Short mmCIF file of C-alpha atoms in Angstrom, two decimals:
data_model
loop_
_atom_site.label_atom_id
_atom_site.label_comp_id
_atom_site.label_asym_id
_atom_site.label_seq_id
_atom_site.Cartn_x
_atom_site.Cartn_y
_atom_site.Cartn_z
CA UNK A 1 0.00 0.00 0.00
CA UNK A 2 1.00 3.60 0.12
CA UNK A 3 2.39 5.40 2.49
CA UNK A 4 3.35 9.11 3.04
CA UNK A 5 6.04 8.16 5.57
CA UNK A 6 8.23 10.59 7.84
CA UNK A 7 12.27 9.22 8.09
CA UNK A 8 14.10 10.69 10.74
CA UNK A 9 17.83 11.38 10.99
CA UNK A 10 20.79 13.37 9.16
CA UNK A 11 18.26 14.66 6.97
CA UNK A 12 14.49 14.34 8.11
CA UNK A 13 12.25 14.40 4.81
CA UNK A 14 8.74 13.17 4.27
CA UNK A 15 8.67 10.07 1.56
CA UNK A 16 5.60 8.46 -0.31
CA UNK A 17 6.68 4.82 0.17
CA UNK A 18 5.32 1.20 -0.84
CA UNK A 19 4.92 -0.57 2.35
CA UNK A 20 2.98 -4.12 3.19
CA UNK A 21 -1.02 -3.86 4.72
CA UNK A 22 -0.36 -4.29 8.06
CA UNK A 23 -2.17 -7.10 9.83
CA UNK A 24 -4.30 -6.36 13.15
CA UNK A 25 -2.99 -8.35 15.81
CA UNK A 26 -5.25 -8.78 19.10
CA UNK A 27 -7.48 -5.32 20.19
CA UNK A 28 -6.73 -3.97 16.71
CA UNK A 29 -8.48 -3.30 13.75
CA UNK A 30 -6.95 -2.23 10.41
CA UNK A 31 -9.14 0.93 9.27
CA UNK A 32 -9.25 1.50 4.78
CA UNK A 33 -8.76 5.03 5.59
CA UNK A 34 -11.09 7.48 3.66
CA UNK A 35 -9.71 11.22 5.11
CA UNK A 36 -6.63 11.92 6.58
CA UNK A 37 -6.13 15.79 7.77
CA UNK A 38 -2.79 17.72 7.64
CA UNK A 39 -1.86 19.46 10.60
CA UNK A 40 0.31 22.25 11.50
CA UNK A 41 2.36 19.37 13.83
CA UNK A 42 2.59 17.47 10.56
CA UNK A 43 4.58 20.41 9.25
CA UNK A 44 6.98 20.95 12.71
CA UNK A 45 7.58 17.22 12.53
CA UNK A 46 9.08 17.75 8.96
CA UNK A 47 10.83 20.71 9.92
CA UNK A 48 12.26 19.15 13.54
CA UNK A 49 10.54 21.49 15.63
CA UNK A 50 8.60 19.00 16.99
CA UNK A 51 10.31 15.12 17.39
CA UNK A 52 8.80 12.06 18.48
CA UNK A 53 9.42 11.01 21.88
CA UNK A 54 8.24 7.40 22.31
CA UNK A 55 8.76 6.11 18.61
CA UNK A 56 10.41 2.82 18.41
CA UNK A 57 12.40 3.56 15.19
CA UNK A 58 13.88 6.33 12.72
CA UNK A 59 10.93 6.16 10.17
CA UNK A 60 6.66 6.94 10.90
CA UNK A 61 3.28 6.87 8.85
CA UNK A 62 2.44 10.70 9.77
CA UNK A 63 -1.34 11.10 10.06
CA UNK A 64 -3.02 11.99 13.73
CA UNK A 65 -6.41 13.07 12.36
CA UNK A 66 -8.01 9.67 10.46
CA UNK A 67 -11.37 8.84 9.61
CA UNK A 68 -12.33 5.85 7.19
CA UNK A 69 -14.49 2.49 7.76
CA UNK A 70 -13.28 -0.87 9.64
CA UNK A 71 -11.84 -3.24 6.92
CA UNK A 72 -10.70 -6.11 9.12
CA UNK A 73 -10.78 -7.23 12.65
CA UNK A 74 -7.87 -8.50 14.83
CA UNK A 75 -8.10 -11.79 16.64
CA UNK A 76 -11.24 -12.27 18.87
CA UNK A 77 -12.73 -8.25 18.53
CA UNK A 78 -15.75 -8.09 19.71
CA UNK A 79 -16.06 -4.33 20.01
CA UNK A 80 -16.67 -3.32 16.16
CA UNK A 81 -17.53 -4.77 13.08
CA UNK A 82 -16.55 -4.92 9.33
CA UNK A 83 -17.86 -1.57 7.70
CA UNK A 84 -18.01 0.56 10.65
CA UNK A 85 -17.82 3.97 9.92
CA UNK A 86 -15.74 6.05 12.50
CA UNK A 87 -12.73 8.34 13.29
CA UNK A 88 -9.82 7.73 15.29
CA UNK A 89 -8.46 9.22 18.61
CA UNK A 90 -5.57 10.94 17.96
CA UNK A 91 -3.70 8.76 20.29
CA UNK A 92 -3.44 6.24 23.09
CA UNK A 93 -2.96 5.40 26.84
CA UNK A 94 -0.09 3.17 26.99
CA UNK A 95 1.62 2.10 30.53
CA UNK A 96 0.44 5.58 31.69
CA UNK A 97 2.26 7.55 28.55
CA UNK A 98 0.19 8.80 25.80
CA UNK A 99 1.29 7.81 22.51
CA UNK A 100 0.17 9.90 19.75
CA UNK A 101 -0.94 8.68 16.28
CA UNK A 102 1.32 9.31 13.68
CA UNK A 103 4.14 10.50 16.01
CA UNK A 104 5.04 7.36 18.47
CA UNK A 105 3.32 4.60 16.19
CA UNK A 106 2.22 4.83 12.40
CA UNK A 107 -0.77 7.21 11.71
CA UNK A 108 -3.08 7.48 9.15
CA UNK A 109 -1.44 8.98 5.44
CA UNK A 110 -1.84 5.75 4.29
CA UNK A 111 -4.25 3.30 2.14
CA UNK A 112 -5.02 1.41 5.67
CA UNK A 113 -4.20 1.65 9.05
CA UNK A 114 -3.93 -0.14 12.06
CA UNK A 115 -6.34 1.59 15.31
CA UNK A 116 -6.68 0.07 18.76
CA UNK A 117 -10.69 -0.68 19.16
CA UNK A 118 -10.86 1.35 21.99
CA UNK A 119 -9.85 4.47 20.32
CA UNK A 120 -12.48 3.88 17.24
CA UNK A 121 -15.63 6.43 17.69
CA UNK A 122 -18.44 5.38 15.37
CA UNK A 123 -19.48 8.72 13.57
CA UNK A 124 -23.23 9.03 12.12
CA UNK A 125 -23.57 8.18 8.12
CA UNK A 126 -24.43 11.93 7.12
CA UNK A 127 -21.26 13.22 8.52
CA UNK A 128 -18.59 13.30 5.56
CA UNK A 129 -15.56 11.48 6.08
CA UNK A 130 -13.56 14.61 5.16
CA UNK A 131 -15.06 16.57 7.92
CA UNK A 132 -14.83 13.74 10.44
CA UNK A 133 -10.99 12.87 10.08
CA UNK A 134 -10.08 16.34 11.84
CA UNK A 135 -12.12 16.16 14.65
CA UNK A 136 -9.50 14.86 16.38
CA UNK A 137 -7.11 17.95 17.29
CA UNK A 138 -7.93 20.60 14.39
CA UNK A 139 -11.54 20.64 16.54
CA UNK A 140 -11.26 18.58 19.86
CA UNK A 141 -8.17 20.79 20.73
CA UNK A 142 -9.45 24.26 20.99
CA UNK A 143 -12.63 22.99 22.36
CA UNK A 144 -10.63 20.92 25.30
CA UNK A 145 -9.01 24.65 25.24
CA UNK A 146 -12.25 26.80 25.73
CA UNK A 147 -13.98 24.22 27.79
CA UNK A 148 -11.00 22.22 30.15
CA UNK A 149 -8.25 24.70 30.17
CA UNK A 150 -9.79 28.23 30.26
CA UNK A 151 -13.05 26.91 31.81
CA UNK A 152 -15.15 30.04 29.71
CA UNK A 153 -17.98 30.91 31.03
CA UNK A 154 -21.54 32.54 29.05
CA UNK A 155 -20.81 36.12 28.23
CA UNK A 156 -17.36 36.34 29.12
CA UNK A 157 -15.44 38.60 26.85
CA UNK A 158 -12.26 36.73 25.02
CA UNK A 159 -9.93 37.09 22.39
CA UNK A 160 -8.76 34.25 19.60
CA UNK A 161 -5.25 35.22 17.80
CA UNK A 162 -4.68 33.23 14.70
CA UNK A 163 -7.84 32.43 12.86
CA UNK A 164 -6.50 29.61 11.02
CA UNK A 165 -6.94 25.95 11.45
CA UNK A 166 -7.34 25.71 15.29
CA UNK A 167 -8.43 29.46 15.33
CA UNK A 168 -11.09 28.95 13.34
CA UNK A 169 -12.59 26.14 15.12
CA UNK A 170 -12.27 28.28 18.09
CA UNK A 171 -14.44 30.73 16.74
CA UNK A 172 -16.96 29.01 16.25
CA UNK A 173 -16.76 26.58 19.63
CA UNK A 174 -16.82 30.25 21.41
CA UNK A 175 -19.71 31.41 19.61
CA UNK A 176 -21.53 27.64 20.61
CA UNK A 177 -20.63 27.95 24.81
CA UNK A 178 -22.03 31.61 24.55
CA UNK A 179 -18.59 33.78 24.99
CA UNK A 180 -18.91 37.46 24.22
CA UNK A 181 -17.69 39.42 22.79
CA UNK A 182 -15.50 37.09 20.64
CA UNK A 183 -12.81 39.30 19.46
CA UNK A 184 -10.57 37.52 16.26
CA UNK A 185 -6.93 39.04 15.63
CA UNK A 186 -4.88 37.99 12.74
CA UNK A 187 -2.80 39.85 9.95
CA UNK A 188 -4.40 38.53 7.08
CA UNK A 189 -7.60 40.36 5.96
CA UNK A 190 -9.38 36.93 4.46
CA UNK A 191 -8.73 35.33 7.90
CA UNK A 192 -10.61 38.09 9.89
CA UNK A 193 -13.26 37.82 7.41
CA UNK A 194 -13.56 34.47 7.95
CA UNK A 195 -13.65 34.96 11.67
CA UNK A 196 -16.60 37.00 11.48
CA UNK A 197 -18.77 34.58 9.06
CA UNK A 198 -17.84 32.14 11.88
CA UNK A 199 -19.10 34.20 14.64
CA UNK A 200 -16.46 35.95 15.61
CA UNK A 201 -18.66 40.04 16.88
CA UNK A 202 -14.62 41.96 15.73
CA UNK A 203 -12.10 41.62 13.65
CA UNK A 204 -8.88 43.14 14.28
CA UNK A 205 -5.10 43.60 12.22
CA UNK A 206 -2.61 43.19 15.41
CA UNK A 207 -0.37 45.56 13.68
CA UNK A 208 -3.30 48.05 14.32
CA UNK A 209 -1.75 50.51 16.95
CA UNK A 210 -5.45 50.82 18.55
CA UNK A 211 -5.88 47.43 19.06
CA UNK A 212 -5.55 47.16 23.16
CA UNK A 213 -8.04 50.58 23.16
CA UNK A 214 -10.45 48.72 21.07
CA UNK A 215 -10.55 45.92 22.81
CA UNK A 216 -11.42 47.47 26.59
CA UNK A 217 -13.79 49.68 24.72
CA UNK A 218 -15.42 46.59 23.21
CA UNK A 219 -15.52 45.05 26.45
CA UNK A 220 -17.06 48.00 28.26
CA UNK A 221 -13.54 48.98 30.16
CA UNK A 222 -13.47 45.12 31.33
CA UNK A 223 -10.58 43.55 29.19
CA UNK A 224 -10.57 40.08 27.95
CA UNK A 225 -11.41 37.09 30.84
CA UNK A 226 -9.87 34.97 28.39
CA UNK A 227 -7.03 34.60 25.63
CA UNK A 228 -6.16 32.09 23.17
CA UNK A 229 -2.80 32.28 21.14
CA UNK A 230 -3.77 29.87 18.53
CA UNK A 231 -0.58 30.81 16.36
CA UNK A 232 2.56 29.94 18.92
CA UNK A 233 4.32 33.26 18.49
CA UNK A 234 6.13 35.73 21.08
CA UNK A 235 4.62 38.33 19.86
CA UNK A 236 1.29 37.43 20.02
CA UNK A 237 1.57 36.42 23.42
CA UNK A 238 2.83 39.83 24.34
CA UNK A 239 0.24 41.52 23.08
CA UNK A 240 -2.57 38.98 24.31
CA UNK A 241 -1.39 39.85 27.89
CA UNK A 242 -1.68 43.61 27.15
CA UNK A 243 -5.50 43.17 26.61
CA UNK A 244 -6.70 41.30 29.47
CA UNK A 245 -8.44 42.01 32.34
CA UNK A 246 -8.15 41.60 36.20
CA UNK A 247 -8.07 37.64 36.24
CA UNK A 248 -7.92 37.16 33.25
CA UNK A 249 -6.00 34.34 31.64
CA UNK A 250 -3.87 33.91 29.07
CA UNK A 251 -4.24 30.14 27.29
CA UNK A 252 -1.41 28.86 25.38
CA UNK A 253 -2.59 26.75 22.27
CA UNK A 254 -0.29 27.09 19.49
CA UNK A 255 2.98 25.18 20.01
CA UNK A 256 6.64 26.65 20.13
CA UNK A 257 9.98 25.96 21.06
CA UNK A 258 10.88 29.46 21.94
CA UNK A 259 11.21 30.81 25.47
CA UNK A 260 8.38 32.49 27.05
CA UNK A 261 7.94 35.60 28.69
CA UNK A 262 6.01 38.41 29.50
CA UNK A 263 7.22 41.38 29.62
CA UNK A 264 5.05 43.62 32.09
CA UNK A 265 5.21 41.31 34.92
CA UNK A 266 3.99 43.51 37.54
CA UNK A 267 0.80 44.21 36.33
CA UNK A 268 0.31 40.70 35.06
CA UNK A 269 0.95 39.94 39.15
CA UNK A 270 -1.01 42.72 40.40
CA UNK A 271 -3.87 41.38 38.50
CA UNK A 272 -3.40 38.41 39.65
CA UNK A 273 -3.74 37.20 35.63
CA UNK A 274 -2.96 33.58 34.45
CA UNK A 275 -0.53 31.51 32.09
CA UNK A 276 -2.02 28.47 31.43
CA UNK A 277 -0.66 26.25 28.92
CA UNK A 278 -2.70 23.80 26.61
CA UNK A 279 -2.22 20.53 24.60
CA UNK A 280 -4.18 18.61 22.59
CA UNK A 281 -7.80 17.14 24.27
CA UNK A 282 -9.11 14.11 25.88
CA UNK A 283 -10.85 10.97 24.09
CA UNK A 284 -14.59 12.38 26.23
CA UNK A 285 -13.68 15.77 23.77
CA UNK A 286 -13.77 14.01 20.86
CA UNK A 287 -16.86 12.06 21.49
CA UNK A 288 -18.40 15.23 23.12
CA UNK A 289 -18.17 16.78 19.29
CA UNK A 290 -18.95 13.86 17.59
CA UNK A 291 -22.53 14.08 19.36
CA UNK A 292 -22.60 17.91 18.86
CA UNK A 293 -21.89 17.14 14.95
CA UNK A 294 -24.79 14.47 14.81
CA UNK A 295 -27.56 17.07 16.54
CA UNK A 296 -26.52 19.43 13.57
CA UNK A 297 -25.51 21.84 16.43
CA UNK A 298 -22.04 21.94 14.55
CA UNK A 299 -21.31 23.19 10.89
CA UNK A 300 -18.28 21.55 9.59
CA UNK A 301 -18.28 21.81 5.76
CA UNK A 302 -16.58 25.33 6.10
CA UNK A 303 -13.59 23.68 7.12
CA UNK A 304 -12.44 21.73 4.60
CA UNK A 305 -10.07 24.12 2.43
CA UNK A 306 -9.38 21.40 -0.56
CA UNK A 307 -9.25 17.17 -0.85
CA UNK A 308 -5.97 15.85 -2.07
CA UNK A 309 -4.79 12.90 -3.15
CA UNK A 310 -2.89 10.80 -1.16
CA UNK A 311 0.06 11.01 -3.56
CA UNK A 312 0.18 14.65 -3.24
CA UNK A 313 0.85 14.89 0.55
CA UNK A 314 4.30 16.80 0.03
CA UNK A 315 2.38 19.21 -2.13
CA UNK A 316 -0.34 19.73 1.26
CA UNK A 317 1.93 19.93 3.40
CA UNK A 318 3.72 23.06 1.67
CA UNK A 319 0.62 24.77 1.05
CA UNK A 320 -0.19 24.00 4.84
CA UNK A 321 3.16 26.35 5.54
CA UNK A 322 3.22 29.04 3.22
CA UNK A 323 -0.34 29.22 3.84
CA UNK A 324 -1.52 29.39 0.20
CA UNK A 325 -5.00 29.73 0.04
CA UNK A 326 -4.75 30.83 3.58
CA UNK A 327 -6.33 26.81 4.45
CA UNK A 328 -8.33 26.08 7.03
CA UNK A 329 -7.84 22.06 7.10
CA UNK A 330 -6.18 20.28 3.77
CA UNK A 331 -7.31 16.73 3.69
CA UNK A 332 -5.99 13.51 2.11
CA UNK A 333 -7.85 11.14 0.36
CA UNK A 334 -5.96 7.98 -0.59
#
């Protein structure tokens, strides 16, 4: 079968490569998979920002956000059958250690993959497989964000910077728990358009020198309760601070390996504001959304910025990072 496959070492490059159809062994089934997303991480795992930590060997199938149908069950499965339709957890509990799917243990850019029945969720028949396969993360991450990690509340005033994949979703997750005002920031004009049509009440340029001004008098003098840098920048992070309120917290989404700091640190004490960091989302997220999606209480067709071929997956994953078409999820189809 193919396989878009990541091989580590002296020089880390992502290869489409022939490999066998792996077998399921015991508590495993081997998924055809019908949508694979491409993820930000996909691109920091080519680039070495981001390495795996628990992978037994140099080389990975990349792919953490998988939907597709059950195509064979291991020995003695009881808990799915042939044809299931579902998406996959973007990782598992092993020994106490999370491994994550197409990081620690082959993932999903592939013609079939092998899942763990216990992180298959069935997903309902009118929910396209293209929209399902990103669930995991590109969705279940800001809303573990919003809901876990900044705990928002109805009507509390917040902030999103970086309306694009996770951003967007954040939006709109915002909008659903009944945040507001939901103020977007990004540089790019089509993003904070977007951010409106998906619920966002303002749109704002961060290199707008008005921005902290606009945002207290949005919020009636209050400041934001809550922050989300969905982009994993300094910058951002600095200015984020600069428009919250007393107590209000600062959520880290976006991943980086650069230092971070804030530089008024009195007033972020005498506020008695928070840092809190965030990653990734818990299986209950994902299943959480899945049930949202099947009560139509979630629009996910917006999402899906173009379908791609399997065999294109180095193509995706450099649109993904120059941000041509400014994507919200690219998804593979093998």
């Amino acid at each position: 079968m193919l396989a878009a496959r990541l091989h580590l070492g002296p020089r880390r490059r992502l290869e489409l490569d022939d490999v066998p159809t792996p077998e399921p062994g015991p508590d495993h089934v081997l998924v055809k998979v019908e949508a694979a997303g491409v993820c930000l991480s996909d691109v920091h795992l080519i680039d070495a920002t981001l390495t795996p930590a628990m992978l037994a060997g140099d080389v990975v199938t990349l792919g953490h956000e998988v939907a597709g149908t059950v195509h064979a069950l291991g020995p003695e499965v009881t808990g799915a059958k042939v044809g299931d339709r579902v998406l996959l957890q973007a990782g598992e509990l092993r020994g106490g250690a999370v491994f994550t799917r197409g990081v620690d243990y082959d993932g999903g850019w592939a013609e079939y993959t092998l899942a763990r029945v216990d992180t298959l969720v069935p997903i309902p028949d009118d929910l396209p497989f293209e929209q399902a396969c990103f669930i995991p993360d590109a969705v279940s991450t800001p809303w573990a964000a919003i809901t876990a990690t900044a705990q928002v509340r109805p009507a509390e005033p917040v902030g999103v910077w970086g309306v694009g994949g996770l951003g967007a979703h954040g939006v709109q997750l915002l909008r659903m728990v009944g945040a507001a005002p939901i103020v977007a920031v990004d540089p790019l004009p089509a993003a904070r358009e977007r951010a409106l049509s998906f619920g966002a009440d303002l749109a704002f340029d961060p290199a707008d020198p008005d921005l902290r001004s606009q945002i207290f008098a949005a919020t009636g003098g209050a400041g934001l309760a809550a922050a989300f840098d969905f982009a994993g920048v300094a910058a951002v992070r600095e200015q984020a601070v600069t428009c919250l309120g007393p107590g209000g917290r600062l959520v880290l989404v976006g991943l980086t390996d650069k230092p971070i700091t804030i530089t008024g640190g009195i007033g972020f004490s005498f506020f008695q504001q928070q840092l809190r960091g965030h990653y990734g989302s818990q299986p209950a997220h994902v299943t959480e959304l899945v049930t949202l999606r099947r009560l139509h209480r979630l629009d996910l067709a917006r999402s899906v910025s173009a379908v791609l071929p399997l065999s294109e997956a180095p193509d995706a994953v450099r649109a993904l990072e120059t941000k041509q078409g400014n994507p919200i999820r690219l998804v593979l189809r093998p």
